[in-house]
Coordinates of C-alpha atoms in Angstrom, one line a residue:
M12 CA 90.9 32.7 -25.0
T13 CA 89.0 35.2 -23.0
G14 CA 86.4 35.5 -25.7
I15 CA 86.0 31.8 -25.9
E16 CA 85.5 31.6 -22.1
E17 CA 83.0 34.4 -22.2
G18 CA 81.1 32.7 -24.9
T19 CA 81.1 29.4 -23.1
S20 CA 79.9 31.0 -19.9
S21 CA 77.2 32.9 -21.6
S22 CA 76.0 29.8 -23.4
S23 CA 75.9 27.9 -20.2
N24 CA 73.9 30.6 -18.5
S25 CA 71.5 30.7 -21.4
G26 CA 71.0 27.0 -21.2
K27 CA 69.6 27.2 -17.6
I28 CA 65.8 27.2 -17.3
S29 CA 64.4 30.0 -15.1
P30 CA 61.7 29.0 -12.5
S31 CA 58.1 29.8 -13.4
E32 CA 55.8 32.0 -11.3
G33 CA 53.9 29.0 -9.9
E34 CA 57.1 27.4 -8.7
R35 CA 58.2 30.7 -7.1
E36 CA 54.9 31.0 -5.2
Q37 CA 55.2 27.3 -4.1
V38 CA 58.7 27.9 -2.9
K39 CA 57.6 31.1 -1.2
S40 CA 54.7 29.4 0.5
E41 CA 56.9 26.5 1.6
G42 CA 59.4 28.9 3.0
H43 CA 56.8 31.0 4.8
K44 CA 54.6 29.3 7.4
M45 CA 51.2 30.7 8.1
T46 CA 50.7 32.1 11.6
M47 CA 47.8 31.1 13.9
E48 CA 45.9 34.4 13.1
E49 CA 46.3 33.8 9.4
R50 CA 45.0 30.3 9.7
K51 CA 42.0 31.5 11.8
A52 CA 41.2 34.2 9.1
K53 CA 41.5 31.6 6.4
F54 CA 39.2 29.2 8.3
E55 CA 36.6 31.9 8.9
E56 CA 36.6 32.8 5.2
L57 CA 36.1 29.2 4.2
R58 CA 33.3 28.8 6.7
K59 CA 31.5 31.9 5.4
K60 CA 31.8 30.6 1.9
S61 CA 30.3 27.2 3.0
A62 CA 27.4 28.9 4.8
V63 CA 26.6 31.1 1.8
S64 CA 26.7 28.0 -0.5
S65 CA 24.4 26.0 1.9
R66 CA 21.9 28.8 2.1
A67 CA 21.9 29.1 -1.7
N68 CA 21.4 25.4 -2.2
R69 CA 18.5 25.3 0.4
A70 CA 16.8 28.3 -1.2
S71 CA 17.1 26.6 -4.6
L72 CA 15.7 23.3 -3.2
V73 CA 12.7 25.1 -1.6
E74 CA 12.0 27.0 -4.8
E75 CA 12.0 23.8 -6.9
A76 CA 9.8 22.0 -4.4
A77 CA 7.3 24.8 -4.3
K78 CA 7.3 25.0 -8.1
A79 CA 6.7 21.2 -8.4
K80 CA 3.9 21.4 -5.8
I81 CA 2.2 24.3 -7.6
T82 CA 2.6 22.5 -10.9
S83 CA 0.8 19.3 -9.6
R84 CA -1.9 21.3 -8.0
E85 CA -2.4 23.3 -11.1
A86 CA -2.6 20.1 -13.2
A87 CA -5.2 18.6 -10.9
R88 CA -7.2 21.8 -11.0
L89 CA -7.1 21.9 -14.8
E90 CA -8.1 18.2 -14.9
R91 CA -11.2 18.9 -12.7
Q92 CA -12.1 21.9 -14.9
R93 CA -11.8 19.8 -18.0
K94 CA -14.0 17.1 -16.6
L95 CA -16.6 19.6 -15.5
A96 CA -16.6 21.3 -18.9
E97 CA -17.0 18.0 -20.6
T98 CA -19.9 17.1 -18.4
L99 CA -21.6 20.4 -19.0
R100 CA -21.1 20.1 -22.7
L101 CA -22.6 16.6 -22.8
K102 CA -25.5 17.8 -20.7
A103 CA -26.2 20.8 -23.0
D104 CA -26.0 18.5 -26.1
A105 CA -28.4 16.0 -24.5
E106 CA -30.9 18.8 -23.5
E107 CA -30.8 20.2 -27.1
R108 CA -31.7 16.7 -28.4
G109 CA -34.3 16.2 -25.7
E110 CA -32.5 13.2 -24.2
D111 CA -31.9 12.1 -20.7
V112 CA -28.3 12.7 -19.5
E113 CA -28.2 9.9 -17.1
R114 CA -29.7 7.5 -19.6
Q115 CA -27.1 8.5 -22.2
K116 CA -24.3 8.1 -19.6
N117 CA -25.5 4.6 -18.7
W118 CA -25.1 3.5 -22.3
E119 CA -21.3 3.6 -21.8
Y120 CA -21.4 0.7 -19.3
T121 CA -21.7 -2.9 -20.2
I122 CA -24.1 -5.4 -18.7
E123 CA -21.4 -7.0 -16.7
E124 CA -20.2 -3.7 -15.2
N125 CA -23.8 -2.8 -14.4
D126 CA -24.3 -6.1 -12.6
E127 CA -21.1 -5.6 -10.6
W128 CA -22.2 -2.1 -9.6
E129 CA -25.6 -3.4 -8.4
K130 CA -23.9 -6.1 -6.4
K131 CA -21.6 -3.6 -4.9
L132 CA -24.5 -1.4 -3.9
A133 CA -26.4 -4.3 -2.4
R134 CA -23.3 -5.4 -0.5
K135 CA -22.8 -1.9 0.8
K136 CA -26.5 -1.8 1.9
R137 CA -26.2 -5.1 3.8
R138 CA -23.0 -3.9 5.5
A139 CA -24.6 -0.6 6.6
D140 CA -26.3 -2.5 9.5
F141 CA -24.0 -1.4 12.3
E142 CA -26.1 -2.8 15.1
F143 CA -24.9 -5.6 17.2
H144 CA -27.1 -8.7 16.9
D145 CA -25.0 -11.5 18.2
D146 CA -21.5 -12.9 18.1
A147 CA -22.1 -15.0 15.0
H148 CA -23.3 -12.0 13.1
A149 CA -20.3 -9.9 14.2
A150 CA -17.9 -12.7 13.3
R151 CA -19.5 -13.1 9.8
R152 CA -19.3 -9.4 9.2
K153 CA -15.6 -9.5 10.1
Y154 CA -15.0 -12.5 7.9
K155 CA -16.7 -10.8 4.9
K156 CA -14.6 -7.7 5.4
D157 CA -11.4 -9.7 5.6
L158 CA -12.2 -11.5 2.3
D159 CA -12.0 -8.2 0.5
F160 CA -8.3 -8.1 1.2
I161 CA -7.5 -11.7 0.2
S162 CA -6.3 -12.4 -3.3
P163 CA -5.8 -16.1 -4.2
D164 CA -2.4 -17.2 -5.5
L165 CA -3.6 -18.7 -8.8
A166 CA 0.0 -19.4 -10.0
A167 CA 0.7 -21.7 -7.0
Y168 CA -2.8 -23.3 -7.5
N169 CA -2.2 -24.0 -11.2
K170 CA 1.3 -25.4 -10.4
Q171 CA -0.1 -27.7 -7.8
K172 CA -3.0 -28.8 -10.0
A173 CA -0.7 -29.5 -12.9
V174 CA 1.5 -31.7 -10.8
A175 CA -1.5 -33.6 -9.6
M176 CA -2.7 -34.1 -13.1
G177 CA 0.7 -35.4 -14.3
Q178 CA 1.5 -32.4 -16.4
N179 CA 4.4 -29.9 -16.4
A180 CA 4.5 -27.3 -13.7
G181 CA 3.7 -24.5 -16.2
A182 CA 1.1 -26.3 -18.2
L183 CA -1.8 -24.5 -16.6
V184 CA -1.6 -20.7 -16.9
G185 CA -5.2 -19.7 -16.2
F186 CA -8.0 -20.7 -13.8
N187 CA -10.6 -23.0 -15.4
P188 CA -13.6 -23.4 -13.2
S189 CA -15.2 -26.0 -15.5
G190 CA -12.1 -28.3 -15.2
E191 CA -13.1 -31.8 -14.2
S192 CA -11.0 -34.1 -12.0
S193 CA -12.1 -37.1 -14.0
E194 CA -9.3 -36.5 -16.5
L195 CA -6.8 -37.4 -13.8
S196 CA -4.8 -40.5 -14.5
V197 CA -2.3 -41.6 -11.9
V198 CA 0.9 -42.8 -13.5
S199 CA 3.5 -42.6 -10.6
E200 CA 3.7 -42.6 -6.9
Q201 CA 4.7 -39.0 -6.8
Q202 CA 1.7 -38.0 -8.8
R203 CA -0.6 -40.1 -6.6
L204 CA 0.6 -38.3 -3.5
A205 CA 0.2 -34.9 -5.3
A206 CA -3.3 -35.9 -6.3
E207 CA -4.2 -36.9 -2.8
N208 CA -2.8 -33.7 -1.4
F209 CA -4.7 -31.6 -4.0
Y210 CA -8.0 -33.4 -4.0
R211 CA -8.7 -33.9 -0.4
D212 CA -11.9 -35.3 1.1
A213 CA -13.3 -36.5 4.3
N214 CA -11.1 -39.7 4.2
T215 CA -7.8 -37.8 3.7
L216 CA -5.4 -38.3 6.5
I217 CA -3.0 -35.5 5.4
Y218 CA -3.4 -32.3 7.4
G219 CA -1.3 -29.6 8.9
D220 CA 1.4 -29.8 6.1
N221 CA 0.9 -26.3 4.6
K222 CA 3.9 -24.0 5.1
P223 CA 3.1 -20.4 4.2
S224 CA 5.6 -18.3 2.3
E225 CA 7.4 -15.3 3.7
E226 CA 5.2 -13.0 1.6
A227 CA 2.1 -14.6 3.1
I228 CA 3.5 -14.2 6.6
D229 CA 4.3 -10.5 6.0
R230 CA 0.8 -9.9 4.6
M231 CA -0.7 -11.5 7.7
V232 CA 1.4 -9.4 10.0
S233 CA 0.6 -6.2 8.2
K234 CA -3.1 -7.1 8.4
I235 CA -2.9 -7.7 12.1
N236 CA -1.0 -4.4 12.7
K237 CA -3.6 -2.6 10.6
D238 CA -6.5 -4.1 12.7
I239 CA -4.7 -3.1 15.9
E240 CA -4.2 0.4 14.6
K241 CA -7.8 0.6 13.5
K242 CA -9.0 -0.7 16.9
G243 CA -7.0 2.0 18.6
K244 CA -8.8 4.7 16.6
F245 CA -12.2 3.1 17.1
H246 CA -15.0 5.1 18.8
R247 CA -18.5 4.3 19.6
K248 CA -20.2 6.9 17.4
R249 CA -22.1 5.4 14.5
L250 CA -23.3 7.0 11.3
N251 CA -26.8 5.7 11.7
E252 CA -27.3 7.2 15.1
E253 CA -29.6 10.1 15.3
E254 CA -28.2 13.4 16.5
G255 CA -29.7 15.0 19.5
D256 CA -29.1 16.2 23.1
I257 CA -26.5 14.3 25.1
T258 CA -28.5 12.7 27.9
Y259 CA -26.0 10.0 28.9
I260 CA -22.6 9.8 30.6
N261 CA -21.3 6.6 29.0
E262 CA -22.2 4.0 26.5
H263 CA -24.0 1.8 29.0
N264 CA -26.1 4.7 30.2
R265 CA -26.9 5.7 26.6
V266 CA -28.3 2.2 25.9
F267 CA -30.3 2.3 29.1
N268 CA -31.8 5.7 28.3
K269 CA -32.7 4.4 24.8
K270 CA -34.6 1.4 26.3
I271 CA -36.4 3.7 28.7
A272 CA -37.3 6.1 26.0
R273 CA -38.7 3.3 23.9
Y274 CA -41.4 2.6 26.5
Y275 CA -42.0 5.9 28.3
D276 CA -41.5 8.6 25.7
K277 CA -45.1 8.5 24.7
Y278 CA -46.1 9.3 28.3
T279 CA -43.5 12.0 29.0
A280 CA -43.5 13.8 25.7
E281 CA -45.9 16.6 26.9
I282 CA -43.9 17.1 30.2
R283 CA -40.6 17.3 28.4
A284 CA -42.1 19.8 25.9
S285 CA -43.4 21.9 28.7
F286 CA -39.9 21.9 30.3
E287 CA -38.4 23.1 27.1
R288 CA -40.9 25.9 26.7
G289 CA -40.5 26.9 30.3
T290 CA -44.3 26.5 31.0
A291 CA -44.1 23.5 33.3
L292 CA -45.8 23.8 36.7

């Protein structure tokens, strides 16, 4: 009986599962509470690790940004060198053949591109007149400059024209300047109103019914803000004004001195030259 009991007890003891090391550490940590000094030390250690990690991340970010900046700058420099080398090569080849470089370069442009370029130069020459003539001239200059920033909404125009002509809204996809309104045939009251709204003349009684879109309003607000910002940076110096000695204290005095010089410079030129030489009596 004793042997049986011993065997039973040994088998029961062997059937028990011993706790693992992790469970022992967990039980030990639960049984042992950290003191305030240990918590402070742990917190300082974590804060040091966080600071080191932040410095490493920032250094890596700065390095990547500098590398990207150098890469873009190097790419731009190589592109400039490539264009310069190509220009020099074309010039050398043209000189060997006895041809004009500018003439050969102009062969690459079409007649339409050449006409556009000449119109652009002529418009730039006309707008180079910075002098103030009258209010009408200044208003016209401002109007012409504002037209450069306006792009017509051809999609809305074609949609409105298609409705006026009795077609589907998406029937017209391009602008046809040679389109004639004689093809219009009114078949319904809605089309008649659309046609009267689209083809307006002196006898049309419809007015003030245009409601701009949100995009158009935002574009107008941005244009006004841009004009205000440009006006704040405006100064009176002009590119076509001759450089010389400052003989005025304000803009009004400068204009007055210019008028006086226009009539009396021919009489006072010798006196002013003597003053500059120091030989005046």
